CSV table of C-alpha atoms (C1' of nucleotides) in Angstrom, one decimal:
chain,number,residue,atom,x,y,z
A,1,MET,CA,0.0,0.0,0.0
A,2,ASN,CA,1.5,3.4,-1.0
A,3,VAL,CA,1.7,6.4,1.3
A,4,GLU,CA,-1.2,8.3,-0.1
A,5,THR,CA,-3.6,5.4,0.3
A,6,LYS,CA,-2.4,5.1,3.9
A,7,PHE,CA,-3.2,8.8,4.5
A,8,ILE,CA,-6.6,8.5,2.9
A,9,GLU,CA,-7.4,5.5,5.2
A,10,LEU,CA,-6.0,7.5,8.2
A,11,LEU,CA,-8.2,10.4,7.4
A,12,ARG,CA,-11.4,8.5,6.7
A,13,ASP,CA,-10.8,6.5,9.9
A,14,ARG,CA,-11.0,9.8,11.8
A,15,ASN,CA,-14.1,10.9,9.8
A,16,LEU,CA,-12.1,13.5,7.9
A,17,LYS,CA,-12.6,13.9,4.2
A,18,ALA,CA,-9.5,13.0,2.2
A,19,THR,CA,-9.0,16.2,0.4
A,20,PRO,CA,-6.0,17.1,-1.7
A,21,LYS,CA,-4.9,19.8,0.8
A,22,ARG,CA,-4.9,17.4,3.7
A,23,LEU,CA,-3.0,14.9,1.7
A,24,GLU,CA,-0.5,17.5,0.7
A,25,LEU,CA,0.0,18.7,4.2
A,26,LEU,CA,0.4,15.2,5.5
A,27,THR,CA,3.0,14.4,2.8
A,28,VAL,CA,5.0,17.5,3.7
A,29,VAL,CA,4.9,16.7,7.4
A,30,ALA,CA,5.7,13.0,6.9
A,31,ALA,CA,8.5,13.8,4.4
A,32,PHE,CA,10.3,16.2,6.8
A,33,ASN,CA,13.1,14.3,8.6
A,34,SER,CA,12.2,15.9,11.9
A,35,ALA,CA,9.3,17.8,13.4
A,36,ILE,CA,8.5,20.6,10.9
A,37,PRO,CA,8.4,24.2,12.1
A,38,TYR,CA,5.3,26.2,11.3
A,39,SER,CA,7.3,28.6,9.3
A,40,GLU,CA,8.5,25.8,7.1
A,41,LEU,CA,4.9,24.6,6.5
A,42,GLN,CA,4.0,28.1,5.4
A,43,LYS,CA,7.0,28.2,3.0
A,44,LYS,CA,6.2,24.8,1.5
A,45,LEU,CA,2.5,25.5,1.4
A,46,LYS,CA,2.4,29.0,0.1
A,47,HIS,CA,-0.6,28.3,-2.0
A,48,PHE,CA,-2.7,27.4,1.1
A,49,ASP,CA,-4.9,30.1,2.5
A,50,ARG,CA,-3.7,31.1,6.0
A,51,VAL,CA,-7.0,30.0,7.5
A,52,THR,CA,-7.0,26.7,5.5
A,53,LEU,CA,-3.5,25.9,7.0
A,54,TYR,CA,-4.8,26.8,10.4
A,55,ARG,CA,-8.0,24.7,10.1
A,56,THR,CA,-6.2,21.7,8.4
A,57,LEU,CA,-3.6,21.6,11.2
A,58,HIS,CA,-6.4,21.7,13.8
A,59,ALA,CA,-8.4,19.0,12.1
A,60,LEU,CA,-5.3,16.7,12.0
A,61,LEU,CA,-4.4,17.5,15.5
A,62,ASP,CA,-7.9,16.8,16.7
A,63,GLY,CA,-7.9,13.6,14.8
A,64,GLY,CA,-4.7,12.4,16.4
A,65,ILE,CA,-2.9,12.2,13.1
A,66,ILE,CA,-0.3,14.8,13.9
A,67,HIS,CA,0.9,16.3,17.1
A,68,LYS,CA,2.5,19.6,18.3
A,69,ALA,CA,5.9,19.9,19.8
A,70,SER,CA,6.8,23.3,21.2
A,71,VAL,CA,10.1,23.1,23.0
A,72,SER,CA,11.3,26.2,24.9
A,73,SER,CA,8.1,28.0,23.9
A,74,ASP,CA,9.2,29.6,20.8
A,75,GLU,CA,8.2,28.3,17.4
A,76,VAL,CA,5.6,25.5,17.1
A,77,TYR,CA,6.6,22.3,15.5
A,78,TYR,CA,4.4,19.5,14.0
A,79,ALA,CA,5.1,15.8,13.5
A,80,MET,CA,3.2,12.7,12.6
A,81,CYS,CA,1.8,10.6,15.4
A,82,LYS,CA,3.5,7.3,15.5
A,83,GLU,CA,1.1,5.4,17.6
A,84,TYR,CA,-2.6,5.5,17.6
A,85,CYS,CA,-3.7,8.8,19.0
A,86,THR,CA,-7.1,10.4,19.3
A,87,SER,CA,-8.4,13.9,20.0
A,88,GLU,CA,-8.7,12.9,23.7
A,89,CYS,CA,-5.4,11.1,24.1
A,90,HIS,CA,-2.1,11.4,22.5
A,91,ASN,CA,-0.2,8.2,23.4
A,92,HIS,CA,3.3,9.3,22.7
A,93,LYS,CA,6.1,7.2,24.2
A,94,HIS,CA,8.7,9.7,23.1
A,95,VAL,CA,10.2,12.9,24.2
A,96,HIS,CA,10.9,16.0,22.1
A,97,PHE,CA,14.5,17.0,21.6
A,98,LYS,CA,15.5,20.4,20.3
A,99,CYS,CA,19.1,21.1,19.2
A,100,VAL,CA,20.1,24.5,20.4
A,101,GLU,CA,22.5,24.8,17.4
A,102,CYS,CA,20.5,23.8,14.4
A,103,LEU,CA,17.1,24.3,16.1
A,104,GLU,CA,15.9,20.9,14.7
A,105,VAL,CA,13.2,19.3,16.8
A,106,SER,CA,12.8,15.5,16.7
A,107,CYS,CA,10.7,12.9,18.4
A,108,VAL,CA,13.0,10.6,20.3
A,109,ASN,CA,12.2,7.3,21.9
A,110,THR,CA,14.0,7.1,25.2
A,111,THR,CA,15.3,3.8,26.5
A,112,ASN,CA,14.6,4.7,30.1
A,113,THR,CA,11.0,5.2,31.2
A,114,ILE,CA,10.1,8.5,32.7
A,115,GLN,CA,8.6,8.1,36.1
A,116,ILE,CA,7.0,11.1,37.7
A,117,GLN,CA,5.1,11.0,40.9
A,118,ILE,CA,3.4,14.0,42.5
A,119,PRO,CA,1.8,13.6,45.9
A,120,ASN,CA,-2.1,14.0,45.9
A,121,VAL,CA,-2.2,14.4,42.2
A,122,GLN,CA,-3.7,12.2,39.5
A,123,ILE,CA,-1.3,12.3,36.6
A,124,GLN,CA,-2.8,12.0,33.1
A,125,GLN,CA,0.0,13.0,30.8
A,126,VAL,CA,3.7,13.8,31.0
A,127,ASP,CA,5.4,15.8,28.3
A,128,VAL,CA,9.2,15.9,28.3
A,129,GLU,CA,11.0,18.6,26.3
A,130,VAL,CA,14.7,18.2,26.1
A,131,SER,CA,17.2,20.6,24.7
A,132,GLY,CA,20.9,20.3,24.0
A,133,VAL,CA,23.3,19.6,21.2
A,134,CYS,CA,22.6,16.9,18.6
A,135,SER,CA,25.2,14.6,17.1
A,136,LYS,CA,25.5,16.6,13.9
A,137,CYS,CA,26.3,19.8,15.7
A,138,MET,CA,28.6,18.3,18.4
B,1,MET,CA,14.6,42.0,55.3
B,2,ASN,CA,11.2,42.6,53.7
B,3,VAL,CA,10.0,41.4,50.3
B,4,GLU,CA,10.4,44.7,48.5
B,5,THR,CA,14.0,45.1,49.6
B,6,LYS,CA,14.7,41.5,48.4
B,7,PHE,CA,13.2,42.4,45.0
B,8,ILE,CA,15.3,45.5,44.8
B,9,GLU,CA,18.5,43.5,45.5
B,10,LEU,CA,17.4,40.8,43.0
B,11,LEU,CA,17.0,43.4,40.3
B,12,ARG,CA,20.2,45.3,41.0
B,13,ASP,CA,22.1,42.0,41.1
B,14,ARG,CA,21.0,41.4,37.5
B,15,ASN,CA,21.8,45.0,36.4
B,16,LEU,CA,18.2,46.0,36.2
B,17,LYS,CA,16.9,49.2,37.6
B,18,ALA,CA,14.5,48.7,40.5
B,19,THR,CA,11.6,50.6,39.1
B,20,PRO,CA,8.1,50.8,40.7
B,21,LYS,CA,6.6,48.8,37.7
B,22,ARG,CA,9.1,46.0,38.1
B,23,LEU,CA,8.5,45.8,41.8
B,24,GLU,CA,4.8,45.8,41.3
B,25,LEU,CA,5.0,43.0,38.7
B,26,LEU,CA,7.2,41.0,40.9
B,27,THR,CA,4.9,41.5,43.8
B,28,VAL,CA,1.9,40.2,41.8
B,29,VAL,CA,3.8,37.2,40.5
B,30,ALA,CA,5.2,36.3,43.9
B,31,ALA,CA,1.8,36.8,45.6
B,32,PHE,CA,0.0,34.4,43.3
B,33,ASN,CA,-0.2,31.0,44.9
B,34,SER,CA,0.7,29.2,41.6
B,35,ALA,CA,2.1,30.2,38.3
B,36,ILE,CA,0.2,33.2,37.1
B,37,PRO,CA,-1.5,33.2,33.7
B,38,TYR,CA,-0.7,36.1,31.3
B,39,SER,CA,-4.4,37.1,31.3
B,40,GLU,CA,-4.3,37.4,35.0
B,41,LEU,CA,-1.3,39.7,34.8
B,42,GLN,CA,-3.1,41.9,32.4
B,43,LYS,CA,-6.1,42.1,34.7
B,44,LYS,CA,-4.0,42.9,37.8
B,45,LEU,CA,-1.8,45.4,35.9
B,46,LYS,CA,-4.4,47.2,33.7
B,47,HIS,CA,-2.5,50.5,34.2
B,48,PHE,CA,0.6,49.0,32.6
B,49,ASP,CA,1.1,49.8,29.0
B,50,ARG,CA,0.9,46.6,26.9
B,51,VAL,CA,4.5,47.1,25.7
B,52,THR,CA,5.7,47.8,29.2
B,53,LEU,CA,4.3,44.6,30.4
B,54,TYR,CA,5.9,42.8,27.5
B,55,ARG,CA,9.3,44.4,28.1
B,56,THR,CA,9.2,44.0,31.8
B,57,LEU,CA,8.4,40.3,31.5
B,58,HIS,CA,11.3,39.9,29.1
B,59,ALA,CA,13.7,41.8,31.3
B,60,LEU,CA,12.8,39.6,34.3
B,61,LEU,CA,12.9,36.4,32.2
B,62,ASP,CA,16.3,37.4,30.8
B,63,GLY,CA,17.5,38.2,34.2
B,64,GLY,CA,16.5,34.8,35.5
B,65,ILE,CA,14.1,36.3,38.0
B,66,ILE,CA,11.0,34.7,36.7
B,67,HIS,CA,10.4,31.8,34.3
B,68,LYS,CA,7.8,30.8,31.8
B,69,ALA,CA,5.6,27.7,32.2
B,70,SER,CA,3.5,26.8,29.2
B,71,VAL,CA,1.9,23.5,29.6
B,72,SER,CA,-0.1,22.0,26.8
B,73,SER,CA,0.8,25.0,24.7
B,74,ASP,CA,-2.2,27.2,25.4
B,75,GLU,CA,-1.8,30.1,27.7
B,76,VAL,CA,1.6,31.2,29.0
B,77,TYR,CA,2.2,31.2,32.8
B,78,TYR,CA,4.8,33.0,34.8
B,79,ALA,CA,6.4,32.1,38.1
B,80,MET,CA,9.2,33.2,40.3
B,81,CYS,CA,12.5,31.4,39.9
B,82,LYS,CA,13.3,29.6,43.1
B,83,GLU,CA,17.0,28.9,42.6
B,84,TYR,CA,19.6,31.1,41.2
B,85,CYS,CA,18.9,31.4,37.5
B,86,THR,CA,20.5,33.5,34.8
B,87,SER,CA,19.6,34.4,31.2
B,88,GLU,CA,21.7,31.5,30.0
B,89,CYS,CA,20.5,28.9,32.4
B,90,HIS,CA,17.4,28.3,34.3
B,91,ASN,CA,18.2,25.8,37.0
B,92,HIS,CA,14.8,24.5,37.9
B,93,LYS,CA,14.7,21.3,39.8
B,94,HIS,CA,10.9,21.2,39.5
B,95,VAL,CA,8.3,20.2,37.0
B,96,HIS,CA,5.2,22.1,35.9
B,97,PHE,CA,1.9,20.6,36.7
B,98,LYS,CA,-1.3,21.8,35.2
B,99,CYS,CA,-4.7,20.7,36.5
B,100,VAL,CA,-7.0,20.0,33.6
B,101,GLU,CA,-10.0,21.0,35.8
B,102,CYS,CA,-9.1,24.3,37.5
B,103,LEU,CA,-6.3,25.0,34.9
B,104,GLU,CA,-4.0,26.0,37.7
B,105,VAL,CA,-0.3,25.6,36.9
B,106,SER,CA,2.1,25.0,39.7
B,107,CYS,CA,5.8,24.4,40.1
B,108,VAL,CA,6.2,21.1,41.8
B,109,ASN,CA,9.4,19.6,43.3
B,110,THR,CA,9.4,15.9,42.5
B,111,THR,CA,10.9,13.4,44.8
B,112,ASN,CA,12.2,11.2,42.0
B,113,THR,CA,14.9,12.5,39.8
B,114,ILE,CA,14.2,12.6,36.1
B,115,GLN,CA,16.8,10.7,34.2
B,116,ILE,CA,16.7,11.0,30.4
B,117,GLN,CA,19.4,9.7,28.1
B,118,ILE,CA,19.4,10.1,24.4
B,119,PRO,CA,22.1,8.4,22.3
B,120,ASN,CA,24.7,10.7,20.7
B,121,VAL,CA,23.1,13.7,22.2
B,122,GLN,CA,24.5,16.2,24.7
B,123,ILE,CA,21.6,17.1,27.0
B,124,GLN,CA,21.5,20.6,28.4
B,125,GLN,CA,18.1,21.0,29.8
B,126,VAL,CA,15.0,18.8,30.5
B,127,ASP,CA,11.6,20.4,30.9
B,128,VAL,CA,8.8,18.3,32.2
B,129,GLU,CA,5.2,19.3,31.8
B,130,VAL,CA,2.7,17.2,33.6
B,131,SER,CA,-1.1,17.5,33.4
B,132,GLY,CA,-3.8,15.8,35.4
B,133,VAL,CA,-6.1,16.4,38.3
B,134,CYS,CA,-5.0,18.3,41.4
B,135,SER,CA,-6.0,17.3,44.9
B,136,LYS,CA,-8.6,20.1,45.1
B,137,CYS,CA,-10.4,19.0,42.0
B,138,MET,CA,-10.3,15.2,42.7
C,1,DA,C1',22.0,68.8,42.0
C,2,DT,C1',23.5,67.0,37.8
C,3,DT,C1',24.3,63.6,34.4
C,4,DT,C1',23.9,59.4,31.9
C,5,DA,C1',21.8,55.4,30.7
C,6,DA,C1',17.9,52.8,31.1
C,7,DA,C1',12.8,52.4,31.5
C,8,DT,C1',8.4,53.8,30.0
C,9,DG,C1',4.4,55.3,26.9
C,10,DC,C1',2.7,55.9,22.5
C,11,DA,C1',2.4,54.9,17.7
C,12,DA,C1',2.8,51.7,14.3
C,13,DC,C1',3.2,47.5,12.0
C,14,DA,C1',3.6,42.2,11.8
C,15,DT,C1',2.1,37.7,12.9
C,16,DT,C1',-1.0,34.5,14.4
C,17,DG,C1',-5.5,33.1,16.2
C,18,DT,C1',-10.3,32.9,15.3
C,19,DT,C1',-15.1,33.2,13.3
C,20,DG,C1',-18.7,33.8,9.8
C,21,DC,C1',-20.3,33.0,5.3
C,22,DG,C1',-20.7,32.0,0.5
C,23,DT,C1',-18.6,28.8,-2.7
C,24,DT,C1',-16.6,24.4,-3.9
C,25,DA,C1',-15.5,19.7,-3.4
C,26,DT,C1',-16.0,15.1,-1.3
C,27,DT,C1',-18.5,11.1,-0.6
C,28,DA,C1',-22.4,8.3,0.1
C,29,DA,C1',-26.7,7.1,-1.7
C,30,DA,C1',-30.0,6.8,-5.4
D,1,DT,C1',-23.3,7.9,-13.1
D,2,DT,C1',-25.8,11.4,-11.3
D,3,DT,C1',-27.5,13.6,-7.3
D,4,DA,C1',-27.8,15.3,-2.6
D,5,DA,C1',-25.9,16.2,1.9
D,6,DT,C1',-22.2,17.6,4.3
D,7,DA,C1',-17.8,19.0,5.0
D,8,DA,C1',-13.8,21.8,3.4
D,9,DC,C1',-12.1,25.9,1.5
D,10,DG,C1',-11.2,30.9,0.4
D,11,DC,C1',-12.1,35.4,1.6
D,12,DA,C1',-13.1,39.1,4.7
D,13,DA,C1',-12.8,40.8,9.0
D,14,DC,C1',-11.5,41.3,13.7
D,15,DA,C1',-8.9,40.2,18.1
D,16,DA,C1',-4.7,39.3,20.5
D,17,DT,C1',-0.1,39.3,21.0
D,18,DG,C1',4.7,40.1,19.4
D,19,DT,C1',7.9,43.6,18.1
D,20,DT,C1',10.4,48.0,17.1
D,21,DG,C1',11.3,53.1,17.0
D,22,DC,C1',11.3,57.2,19.2
D,23,DA,C1',10.4,60.9,22.4
D,24,DT,C1',9.9,61.5,27.3
D,25,DT,C1',10.6,60.3,32.0
D,26,DT,C1',13.0,58.2,35.7
D,27,DA,C1',16.7,55.7,38.4
D,28,DA,C1',21.0,56.0,40.4
D,29,DA,C1',25.7,57.1,40.3
D,30,DT,C1',28.7,61.1,40.5
DNA sequence: ATTTAAATGCAACATTGTTGCGTTATTAAA
DNA sequence: TTTAATAACGCAACAATGTTGCATTTAAAT
């Protein structure tokens, strides 16, 4: 099964129409080697109306097809969801790593499990954002 | 030593003038029982010019006097730095917890240390953002 | 008290978020 | 294959925040 067919299935499974714009956005996000910055999406999808990009991103986020990764609260990055995610729950087993040199953000599967405990608190989700220097920039 | 004197020392130590606006902002941030949302700052500091609030926050962030806490990438929250932080390095030993019910964000010291290792990567900083239900909302 | 550098307020513009609405396109059903 | 229902899209419009320049005011060192 080719990639496009997989995207169409993914979209229909989430009750989203498989439009050319959505397929194009998904192709761009999936083809990027790391999490793609919003500015990069704008560049690659200049022919998209600003609102269409906004709404398409939201639709895919809500559908659990892509996810956001905003490390150090500057630019927002987007990446494909690897596992099965829904609007209610993003089940990511990875952390987000941002290289302070090349500013590349990637989703990394950590070997060690992150265990957080907070007294008197019912934890639902733990997001870990790591920054440092990647192998290429070292 | 009273709180105001401490703030003045803190500002001068970072080469920032101890102006009434900065002292007022610090008082508001410090008095808030948890991390204060930006919208709350606006409400409590209506008499601040928008740009002044913007620049004052940046000055204090750069000086390592306050820090940002943006959990789940919606509103931005601000809180006092507990340890000695600088513009280059925020040395926080805590995680940020956001209650999905009351939306309160707090800085929590975790008992267990967070250990993250990523192959071929030089980690500089690890930010952990936890969401769930706090004791009050349980 | 004077001076110097920084802080503040105002104006202005950029960027992104957000909604409504008319038009277009997808998809399921006839 | 055509048609009908519904969702997606483009455009306009407005809100909120980010950001900079510049003139004025203020802090704090002399």
